[in-house]
Coordinates of C-alpha atoms in Angstrom, one line a residue:
M57 CA 85.4 112.4 97.4
T58 CA 83.5 115.5 96.9
P59 CA 80.4 116.0 94.7
N60 CA 82.3 117.5 92.2
V61 CA 85.3 115.2 92.3
S62 CA 87.7 118.2 92.6
F63 CA 89.4 116.3 95.6
V64 CA 89.8 112.9 96.7
F65 CA 90.5 112.1 100.7
A66 CA 92.3 109.1 101.9
G67 CA 93.2 107.9 105.2
L68 CA 97.1 108.3 105.7
S69 CA 98.1 106.7 109.1
N70 CA 97.3 109.5 111.4
S71 CA 96.1 112.2 108.9
V72 CA 93.8 112.6 106.1
G73 CA 95.0 113.1 102.8
V74 CA 93.5 115.6 100.7
F75 CA 94.4 115.2 96.9
A76 CA 93.6 117.7 94.1
R77 CA 92.4 116.2 91.2
T78 CA 93.1 117.9 87.8
D79 CA 92.6 116.4 84.3
G80 CA 92.3 112.7 85.9
R81 CA 95.7 113.5 87.9
L82 CA 96.3 113.5 91.7
R83 CA 98.3 115.8 93.8
L84 CA 98.8 115.7 97.4
R85 CA 97.5 119.2 98.9
A86 CA 97.3 118.9 102.3
K87 CA 97.2 116.5 105.4
I88 CA 94.9 116.9 108.2
T89 CA 96.2 115.5 111.4
V90 CA 94.0 113.5 113.8
P91 CA 94.9 112.6 117.4
E92 CA 94.6 108.6 116.6
Q93 CA 94.4 106.8 113.4
A94 CA 92.4 107.7 110.2
L95 CA 91.1 104.7 108.5
G96 CA 87.6 104.4 106.7
V97 CA 86.5 107.4 105.1
T98 CA 83.1 108.6 103.5
L99 CA 81.2 111.6 102.9
T100 CA 77.4 112.6 104.2
P101 CA 75.2 112.6 101.3
D102 CA 75.1 116.5 101.1
G103 CA 78.9 116.8 100.6
R104 CA 79.2 118.8 103.8
Y105 CA 81.2 116.4 106.5
L106 CA 83.6 113.7 106.1
V107 CA 83.4 110.9 108.4
V108 CA 86.6 108.9 109.3
A109 CA 86.9 105.9 111.4
D110 CA 89.4 106.4 114.1
G111 CA 90.7 102.8 114.9
Y112 CA 89.3 103.1 118.5
G113 CA 85.7 103.7 119.6
G114 CA 84.0 105.7 116.4
A115 CA 84.9 108.4 114.1
Y116 CA 86.3 112.0 113.4
V117 CA 84.2 114.3 111.8
L118 CA 85.8 116.9 109.5
D119 CA 84.4 119.7 107.7
V120 CA 84.5 119.2 103.9
T121 CA 85.3 122.9 102.9
A122 CA 87.9 123.4 105.7
T123 CA 89.5 120.1 104.8
E124 CA 89.8 121.2 101.1
H125 CA 91.4 124.1 101.9
G126 CA 94.1 122.6 104.4
S127 CA 92.7 124.4 107.8
R128 CA 94.0 123.1 111.2
S129 CA 90.3 123.8 112.4
A130 CA 88.9 121.2 109.9
V131 CA 88.2 118.5 112.7
M132 CA 84.8 119.2 114.2
G133 CA 85.1 116.5 117.0
Q134 CA 84.9 112.9 117.7
L135 CA 82.2 110.3 117.9
T136 CA 83.0 108.0 120.5
S137 CA 81.8 104.7 122.1
S138 CA 82.9 102.2 124.7
G139 CA 83.8 100.0 121.6
T140 CA 87.1 99.4 119.9
G141 CA 88.8 98.7 116.5
A142 CA 86.7 101.2 114.5
I143 CA 87.5 100.8 110.8
E144 CA 84.8 101.5 108.3
A145 CA 82.0 103.9 108.4
S146 CA 78.4 104.8 106.8
V147 CA 76.2 107.7 106.5
S148 CA 72.5 107.1 106.6
P149 CA 70.7 108.7 103.6
N150 CA 69.2 111.7 105.2
G151 CA 72.9 112.1 106.8
K152 CA 71.5 112.1 110.5
Y153 CA 73.2 108.8 111.5
V154 CA 76.6 107.5 111.3
F155 CA 77.4 103.7 111.4
V156 CA 80.6 102.6 112.5
T157 CA 82.1 98.7 112.3
L158 CA 83.8 98.1 115.7
E159 CA 86.5 94.9 114.9
N160 CA 88.0 94.5 118.2
S161 CA 84.9 94.5 119.8
D162 CA 82.3 92.9 117.4
E163 CA 79.5 95.6 117.5
L164 CA 78.5 98.4 115.2
A165 CA 78.2 101.7 116.6
V166 CA 75.2 104.0 115.7
F167 CA 75.5 107.4 116.0
N168 CA 73.2 110.7 116.0
L169 CA 75.6 112.9 113.9
H170 CA 72.9 115.7 113.9
R171 CA 72.5 115.8 117.5
A172 CA 76.4 115.8 118.0
I173 CA 77.2 118.5 115.8
A174 CA 74.3 120.6 117.6
T175 CA 75.6 119.6 121.0
G176 CA 79.6 120.4 119.7
F177 CA 80.1 116.9 120.3
T178 CA 80.4 117.5 124.0
R179 CA 79.8 114.3 126.4
Y180 CA 78.4 112.5 123.3
T181 CA 77.4 109.2 123.7
P182 CA 76.1 106.9 120.7
V183 CA 72.4 105.9 120.6
G184 CA 73.7 102.1 121.0
M185 CA 75.2 99.2 119.2
V186 CA 74.2 96.3 117.1
P187 CA 76.2 93.0 118.3
L188 CA 77.7 91.0 115.3
A189 CA 79.9 88.3 114.8
Q190 CA 83.6 88.4 115.4
D191 CA 85.4 91.2 113.5
P192 CA 82.8 93.1 111.7
V193 CA 84.4 95.3 108.9
G194 CA 82.8 95.9 106.0
I195 CA 79.4 98.0 105.7
A196 CA 77.2 99.1 102.8
M197 CA 74.0 100.7 102.6
S198 CA 71.0 99.5 100.3
P199 CA 70.2 102.1 97.3
G200 CA 66.8 103.4 99.0
G201 CA 68.6 103.5 102.7
R202 CA 66.3 100.5 103.9
Y203 CA 68.9 98.0 105.0
L204 CA 72.3 97.8 106.0
Y205 CA 74.9 95.1 105.1
V206 CA 77.7 94.4 107.6
T207 CA 80.2 91.7 106.9
S208 CA 82.1 89.8 110.0
E209 CA 85.3 88.0 109.2
V210 CA 84.7 85.0 111.7
A211 CA 81.4 83.4 113.2
P212 CA 82.8 80.4 115.8
P213 CA 82.5 77.7 116.0
S214 CA 82.4 77.8 112.1
R215 CA 85.3 78.6 110.1
Q216 CA 83.2 81.0 107.8
G217 CA 82.4 84.5 108.1
T218 CA 78.8 86.2 107.8
L219 CA 76.8 89.0 106.1
S220 CA 74.2 90.4 108.5
T221 CA 71.3 92.3 107.1
I222 CA 70.0 95.2 109.5
D223 CA 67.0 97.2 109.3
L224 CA 68.1 100.7 109.2
A225 CA 64.9 102.5 111.0
T226 CA 65.6 100.1 113.7
A227 CA 69.0 100.7 114.1
E228 CA 68.2 104.3 114.6
T229 CA 66.2 103.5 117.3
D230 CA 67.0 100.5 119.0
P231 CA 70.2 99.1 117.7
S232 CA 70.3 95.8 119.6
R233 CA 67.1 94.6 118.0
S234 CA 68.0 95.7 114.2
I235 CA 69.4 92.6 112.6
L236 CA 67.0 90.8 110.0
T237 CA 69.1 87.9 109.2
T238 CA 72.8 86.5 109.3
V239 CA 73.9 84.4 106.2
P240 CA 77.2 82.6 105.9
A241 CA 79.6 84.4 103.4
G242 CA 82.6 82.8 102.9
C243 CA 86.3 82.6 104.5
S244 CA 86.9 86.1 106.1
P245 CA 84.3 88.6 104.1
V246 CA 85.6 92.1 104.5
R247 CA 84.1 94.4 102.1
A248 CA 80.4 94.7 100.2
V249 CA 78.9 96.9 97.9
V250 CA 74.9 97.2 96.7
A251 CA 73.6 97.4 93.2
H252 CA 71.2 95.8 90.7
G253 CA 69.2 94.1 93.6
S254 CA 72.5 92.3 94.6
V255 CA 75.0 92.6 97.3
Y256 CA 78.3 91.8 96.6
V257 CA 81.3 90.6 99.1
T258 CA 84.8 90.1 99.1
A259 CA 85.7 87.1 100.8
R260 CA 89.3 87.7 101.3
G261 CA 90.2 84.1 102.6
S262 CA 88.2 82.6 100.0
D263 CA 89.8 84.3 97.3
S264 CA 86.3 85.4 95.7
I265 CA 83.6 87.8 95.0
L266 CA 80.5 86.3 96.5
W267 CA 77.0 87.4 95.1
F268 CA 73.9 87.8 97.3
S269 CA 70.2 88.6 96.3
S270 CA 69.0 92.0 98.5
R271 CA 65.7 90.7 98.4
S272 CA 66.5 87.4 99.7
L273 CA 69.0 88.3 102.0
A274 CA 66.0 90.2 104.1
R275 CA 62.9 87.5 103.1
D276 CA 64.4 84.0 102.3
P277 CA 68.2 84.2 104.0
S278 CA 68.6 80.5 103.0
H279 CA 68.6 81.1 99.4
A280 CA 70.3 84.6 99.2
L281 CA 73.6 83.2 97.8
R282 CA 73.3 83.2 94.2
G283 CA 76.9 82.3 93.2
S284 CA 80.8 83.2 93.5
V285 CA 83.6 84.2 91.1
R286 CA 87.2 83.3 91.9
V287 CA 89.4 86.3 91.7
G288 CA 92.7 87.0 92.7
P289 CA 94.7 86.5 96.3
E290 CA 93.0 87.8 99.3
P291 CA 90.7 90.3 97.9
V292 CA 89.6 93.6 100.0
G293 CA 88.1 96.7 98.7
L294 CA 85.7 96.5 95.8
A295 CA 83.9 99.3 93.7
L296 CA 81.4 99.9 91.1
V297 CA 82.6 101.4 88.0
N298 CA 81.9 102.1 84.4
R299 CA 78.3 103.3 85.5
K300 CA 77.7 100.3 88.1
T301 CA 77.8 97.7 84.9
E302 CA 81.8 96.2 86.5
L303 CA 83.2 95.6 89.6
L304 CA 86.6 96.5 90.3
V305 CA 88.3 94.5 93.2
A306 CA 91.7 95.1 94.9
D307 CA 93.3 91.6 95.1
S308 CA 95.4 92.6 98.1
N309 CA 97.9 89.4 98.0
R310 CA 98.6 90.8 101.9
F311 CA 99.9 87.4 102.9
D312 CA 102.2 86.3 100.4
T313 CA 105.9 87.1 100.3
A314 CA 106.0 86.9 96.5
P315 CA 104.5 90.2 95.6
R316 CA 101.8 90.0 93.1
A317 CA 99.3 93.1 92.8
N318 CA 96.2 93.0 90.7
L319 CA 93.0 94.9 90.4
A320 CA 90.4 92.2 89.0
L321 CA 87.6 93.7 86.6
L322 CA 84.3 91.9 86.5
H323 CA 81.4 92.5 84.3
L324 CA 77.7 92.7 85.8
D325 CA 75.2 91.4 83.1
S326 CA 71.5 92.8 83.3
D327 CA 70.7 90.8 86.3
G328 CA 73.7 91.8 88.3
R329 CA 75.5 88.7 87.8
P330 CA 79.4 88.9 87.7
T331 CA 81.7 87.5 85.5
L332 CA 85.8 88.1 85.4
S333 CA 86.5 90.2 82.7
G334 CA 90.3 90.3 83.4
Y335 CA 93.0 92.0 85.9
L336 CA 95.0 95.4 85.8
R337 CA 98.3 96.0 87.5
S338 CA 98.5 97.6 90.6
G339 CA 100.9 99.1 93.1
S340 CA 101.9 96.6 96.0
F341 CA 99.0 95.4 98.7
P342 CA 96.0 97.4 97.3
R343 CA 93.4 97.7 99.7
E344 CA 90.7 100.4 99.3
V345 CA 88.7 101.0 96.3
A346 CA 86.3 104.1 95.4
A347 CA 85.1 105.1 91.9
T348 CA 83.8 108.9 90.5
R349 CA 79.9 108.9 90.2
S350 CA 80.1 107.8 86.6
G351 CA 82.7 105.0 87.3
G352 CA 84.8 106.6 84.8
Q353 CA 87.5 106.5 87.1
A354 CA 88.7 104.7 90.1
F355 CA 91.0 105.3 93.0
V356 CA 93.0 102.7 94.8
T357 CA 95.1 103.2 97.8
N358 CA 98.0 100.6 97.7
Y359 CA 99.2 99.8 101.1
G360 CA 102.6 98.3 100.4
S361 CA 103.7 100.9 97.7
S362 CA 102.6 103.9 99.9
Q363 CA 100.6 105.2 96.8
L364 CA 97.1 106.6 95.8
E365 CA 96.6 105.4 92.4
S366 CA 94.5 106.6 89.7
V367 CA 93.0 104.3 87.3
S368 CA 91.4 105.2 84.2
L369 CA 88.1 103.0 82.9
P370 CA 88.4 101.9 80.6
G371 CA 92.1 101.6 79.1
G372 CA 93.7 100.7 81.8
P373 CA 95.7 102.6 84.9
S374 CA 97.7 105.7 85.0
R375 CA 99.6 106.1 88.2
T376 CA 100.0 109.1 89.8

């Protein structure tokens, strides 16, 4: 989303959907076609560029103003690596570096965005790779930009997945040596968000939200897990809403033949402890969740019903 929230961007197979937002309602204004896939979408902190995981070795970089106008020249270039399976992306607080999880090659690719733009994306290679456990997907930045948190779905021979804490400064200069700690994180952890000195992870295979102390993840990892909350089936995306006092979770129910699509709402107390408040209905297979800065409105991509859903909080969902 752009800082003024006039537009919402979403990955639509092999294009980026540009949705105009007026009075809380959404209208598809344009599609920006990309050569490969358009998966995880994120903005640089200054709102100038849109970074879109390409499903292969990196990400596309789009000019936000051109994207809002539906310009064919919106795609500035592509960040590429030798890895495969790019699915989620994050940008450093200074906007200089891009981090992309490579699900198929079990790595995190680190790119110098400023250098790539300055050279016109010509013969550009990544700074390096962070080796991870099997199927890394979710990625989240700590509020101060000191740490990066990445989920991996499986850590053989265990059936559990992991949550790795990465030192951001080291990742920007020596990625292969940047992992500080790695802890078990339930079955198939796939997304993460950070707030209140805590890291919240959707453990898809455990039907749960896991709650970790961010301080302990870096300093005392064996005691970092603070609790878990059972939600609906196969949770994937999650976002902080209502001024970071609640979590909205997409219970994807992706492997069930009998559709039951819900959005779980969790309240966060002053210590960051989550408790389940209830559920909102959604379209089929809700997957990704994003929210406005105030968290008064959220946006959910419903993969099964091909919808971008607008959810007003509090007060329940309003589909557009």
